[in-house]
Amino acid sequence: MEQDLNSAAWYSHGNILFSLGHYEGAIAGYDKVLATQSDLYEVWNNRGYALENLSRYQEAIASFDQALNIHPEFALAWHGRGIVLAKLGRYEEALTNFNKTLKLNPTDLKARYNQGKALAHLGRHDEALSSFDRVLASDPNEYKAWYSRSKVLVSLNQLQAALTSLNQTLAINPFCDYAWNYRGTLLLKLGHYDEAIASFDQSLQIKPNNPEAWYSKARCYALKGETQLALSYLQRAIKLNPPLYRTLAKGDVHFRSLLSSQQLQTLLKRTSQAS
């Protein structure tokens, strides 16, 4: 029966599979269409997004290129191409693609957000902030833009403004574990240790096995002079990721008061032997 499906049905079939997250099946459907009608730029575009979701980035770029060869002003393909280039760490090229997307479709908030992220990666913080502000002017409830805005503000050393942005993030999405974690990190930087600990606790309620939050809690308690709690939480972090957090702890100034502690040396030695 499947062999009798026409191109429109195969395309619909591929789109349904894509929406369900079955990207391999979606690609197979799109390939059926393209085998007989290779000039359908929307099919090439959707195939590119399916490949991007499978982390098959070079193939995804090739699919987007096919779409753009047929329709050079198809904004969705420029956007998809930019997303892939950003994931490959090629931020200058990604930015060019996002700029092209926005030239074709100035109201595309996802492209505007991705433009901001690319600019942030390139260290162009003022421009990144402008991009995120333009997103939020159109959609004040876009919590990811508030979060990304906070990170840019930290890079600009505007810590209180960054904290305000994070609070907006969490007012919109109180279950965003990474925003709670970043809020804790910012409060730690500001010297507000108890508030920082409360933020890390919120993060851990949502994602209990986050070693970064356990490690950051240990930092706070070390700075508060509460050695046993600091060691306990550091042990939790090291247990979840021994190579990273053992190495970090050895050179972390937050643990300066503990470095001569036999308990810390035993912990680092024990985890070193275990790993």
XYZ file of C-alpha atoms in Angstrom:
275
model
C 0.000 0.000 0.000
C 2.836 2.369 0.819
C 4.209 1.997 -2.704
C 1.005 3.569 -4.041
C 1.397 6.752 -2.041
C 1.810 9.792 -4.258
C 4.229 12.637 -3.601
C 1.740 14.742 -1.638
C 0.970 11.803 0.622
C 4.653 11.032 1.157
C 5.251 14.692 2.040
C 2.358 14.661 4.516
C 3.605 11.356 5.912
C 7.082 12.844 6.385
C 5.697 15.923 8.120
C 3.639 13.802 10.522
C 6.695 11.743 11.424
C 8.708 14.941 11.869
C 6.100 16.348 14.275
C 6.308 13.125 16.290
C 10.105 13.330 16.485
C 10.642 10.367 14.139
C 13.239 12.164 12.049
C 14.704 9.155 10.252
C 11.244 8.188 9.018
C 10.530 11.791 8.033
C 13.700 11.907 5.931
C 12.709 8.660 4.231
C 9.360 10.222 3.332
C 10.971 13.388 2.000
C 13.427 11.323 -0.042
C 10.493 9.519 -1.667
C 9.096 12.862 -2.785
C 12.438 14.217 -3.988
C 13.169 11.080 -5.985
C 10.472 12.156 -8.444
C 10.255 15.925 -7.808
C 13.661 17.276 -6.912
C 12.692 20.952 -7.292
C 10.466 21.191 -4.187
C 12.370 23.623 -1.980
C 10.032 23.191 1.011
C 10.748 19.458 1.054
C 14.502 20.081 0.956
C 14.038 22.588 3.785
C 12.067 20.203 6.006
C 14.608 17.479 5.273
C 17.332 19.885 6.455
C 15.563 20.468 9.767
C 15.100 16.714 10.263
C 18.819 16.170 9.667
C 19.649 19.006 12.063
C 17.590 17.302 14.766
C 19.658 14.154 14.197
C 22.918 16.177 14.502
C 23.778 15.284 10.896
C 24.926 18.817 10.330
C 26.826 18.623 7.056
C 23.938 16.796 5.405
C 21.540 19.369 6.838
C 23.542 22.225 5.298
C 23.502 20.411 1.967
C 19.697 20.115 2.170
C 19.256 23.777 3.010
C 21.604 24.653 0.156
C 19.424 22.646 -2.224
C 16.360 24.562 -1.023
C 18.149 27.882 -1.517
C 19.426 26.932 -4.960
C 15.775 26.556 -5.969
C 14.408 29.504 -3.960
C 17.215 31.884 -2.881
C 14.858 34.017 -0.783
C 13.292 31.243 1.292
C 13.751 32.615 4.819
C 13.166 29.326 6.654
C 16.094 27.694 4.867
C 18.422 30.597 5.691
C 17.339 30.300 9.321
C 17.866 26.534 9.413
C 21.271 26.916 7.827
C 22.178 29.475 10.501
C 21.050 27.157 13.294
C 23.293 24.380 11.994
C 26.301 26.682 11.547
C 25.862 27.944 15.121
C 25.803 24.367 16.410
C 29.071 23.809 14.549
C 30.550 26.848 16.309
C 30.748 28.829 13.067
C 29.130 31.927 14.556
C 30.201 34.507 11.969
C 28.652 32.434 9.184
C 25.607 31.706 11.339
C 25.123 35.421 11.964
C 25.236 36.115 8.233
C 22.463 33.551 7.752
C 20.316 34.963 10.576
C 20.776 38.472 9.180
C 19.633 37.230 5.790
C 16.600 35.579 7.408
C 15.652 38.820 9.128
C 16.118 40.836 5.965
C 13.554 38.558 4.331
C 11.309 38.289 7.397
C 11.947 41.061 9.959
C 9.242 39.748 12.313
C 10.809 36.300 12.799
C 11.406 36.320 16.565
C 13.237 32.975 16.581
C 15.720 34.296 14.036
C 16.093 37.525 16.043
C 16.777 35.476 19.185
C 19.321 33.306 17.376
C 20.933 36.439 15.963
C 21.381 37.638 19.556
C 22.938 34.361 20.644
C 25.396 34.398 17.722
C 26.360 37.997 18.541
C 26.887 37.023 22.191
C 29.182 34.163 21.166
C 31.159 36.634 19.075
C 31.563 38.977 22.051
C 29.387 41.651 20.475
C 27.415 42.083 23.678
C 25.766 45.450 23.077
C 24.394 44.247 19.736
C 23.273 40.962 21.320
C 21.427 42.883 24.020
C 19.672 44.910 21.331
C 18.538 41.702 19.598
C 17.124 40.223 22.799
C 15.405 43.516 23.643
C 13.736 43.509 20.225
C 12.462 39.985 20.851
C 11.072 41.004 24.243
C 9.460 44.135 22.840
C 7.335 41.841 20.670
C 6.951 38.996 23.165
C 7.603 39.914 26.826
C 6.928 36.304 27.868
C 9.855 34.810 25.930
C 11.727 33.516 28.971
C 14.728 32.260 26.992
C 15.343 35.796 25.733
C 15.242 37.115 29.320
C 17.734 34.388 30.306
C 20.106 35.050 27.403
C 19.795 38.770 28.096
C 20.951 38.154 31.680
C 24.084 36.371 30.483
C 24.951 39.253 28.166
C 24.441 41.744 31.007
C 26.854 39.738 33.179
C 29.409 39.968 30.359
C 28.849 43.745 30.401
C 29.344 43.681 34.211
C 25.787 44.899 34.799
C 25.096 42.385 37.538
C 22.006 43.913 39.130
C 20.356 44.324 35.719
C 21.269 40.703 34.984
C 19.604 39.602 38.215
C 16.459 41.513 37.250
C 16.422 39.712 33.892
C 16.807 36.350 35.616
C 13.940 37.161 37.944
C 11.809 37.860 34.871
C 12.868 34.510 33.404
C 11.752 32.690 36.525
C 8.532 34.663 36.915
C 7.552 33.349 33.472
C 8.990 29.840 33.872
C 9.604 28.915 37.528
C 10.628 25.386 36.483
C 13.682 26.498 34.486
C 16.428 24.684 36.390
C 19.324 26.300 34.532
C 17.965 29.803 35.237
C 17.772 29.030 38.963
C 21.319 27.704 38.768
C 22.598 30.787 36.953
C 20.759 33.024 39.424
C 22.577 31.237 42.226
C 25.906 31.733 40.476
C 25.199 35.432 40.064
C 24.160 35.820 43.718
C 27.337 33.992 44.740
C 29.334 36.499 42.677
C 27.490 39.310 44.467
C 28.334 37.784 47.867
C 24.727 36.889 48.761
C 25.502 33.336 49.847
C 22.246 32.387 51.551
C 20.156 33.627 48.620
C 22.491 31.809 46.258
C 22.027 28.568 48.191
C 18.246 29.000 48.011
C 18.486 29.360 44.216
C 20.658 26.261 43.897
C 18.136 24.377 46.041
C 15.353 25.434 43.673
C 17.414 24.194 40.729
C 18.051 20.872 42.461
C 14.365 20.373 43.209
C 13.780 20.422 39.458
C 16.954 18.574 38.429
C 18.387 16.680 41.429
C 21.394 15.189 39.646
C 22.884 18.457 38.436
C 26.527 18.361 39.579
C 27.035 22.067 38.816
C 24.400 23.044 41.377
C 25.842 20.737 44.042
C 29.326 22.091 43.352
C 28.127 25.685 43.565
C 26.371 24.973 46.859
C 29.674 23.616 48.168
C 31.374 26.860 47.132
C 28.827 28.894 49.076
C 29.227 26.867 52.241
C 33.022 27.011 51.968
C 32.837 30.803 51.812
C 30.457 30.786 54.797
C 33.024 28.757 56.723
C 30.741 25.719 57.041
C 33.353 23.112 56.193
C 31.370 19.902 56.696
C 28.484 21.020 54.499
C 30.916 22.269 51.851
C 32.681 18.900 51.789
C 29.389 17.004 51.720
C 28.047 18.917 48.702
C 31.395 18.809 46.941
C 31.355 15.033 47.336
C 27.908 14.926 45.660
C 29.229 16.899 42.690
C 32.351 14.763 42.364
C 30.319 11.565 42.529
C 28.217 12.738 39.562
C 31.208 13.822 37.451
C 34.511 12.792 39.042
C 37.045 14.004 36.429
C 35.592 17.500 36.025
C 34.759 18.432 39.602
C 37.825 16.843 41.148
C 39.983 18.927 38.790
C 37.969 22.099 39.407
C 38.091 21.703 43.182
C 41.888 21.428 43.227
C 42.324 24.924 41.806
C 39.146 26.661 42.992
C 39.806 29.781 45.114
C 36.401 29.302 46.750
C 37.872 26.238 48.481
C 41.075 27.968 49.521
C 40.188 27.565 53.206
C 39.688 23.826 52.696
C 42.770 22.996 50.630
C 44.823 22.152 53.714
C 41.988 20.032 55.090
C 42.811 16.353 55.374
C 39.164 15.577 54.682
C 39.334 17.367 51.330
C 42.604 15.701 50.407
C 41.119 12.325 51.309
C 37.998 13.074 49.242
C 40.043 14.075 46.200
C 42.337 11.101 46.557
C 39.469 8.658 47.035
C 37.572 9.935 43.987
C 40.798 9.927 41.973
C 41.356 6.259 42.768
C 37.689 5.417 42.103
C 37.730 7.030 38.653
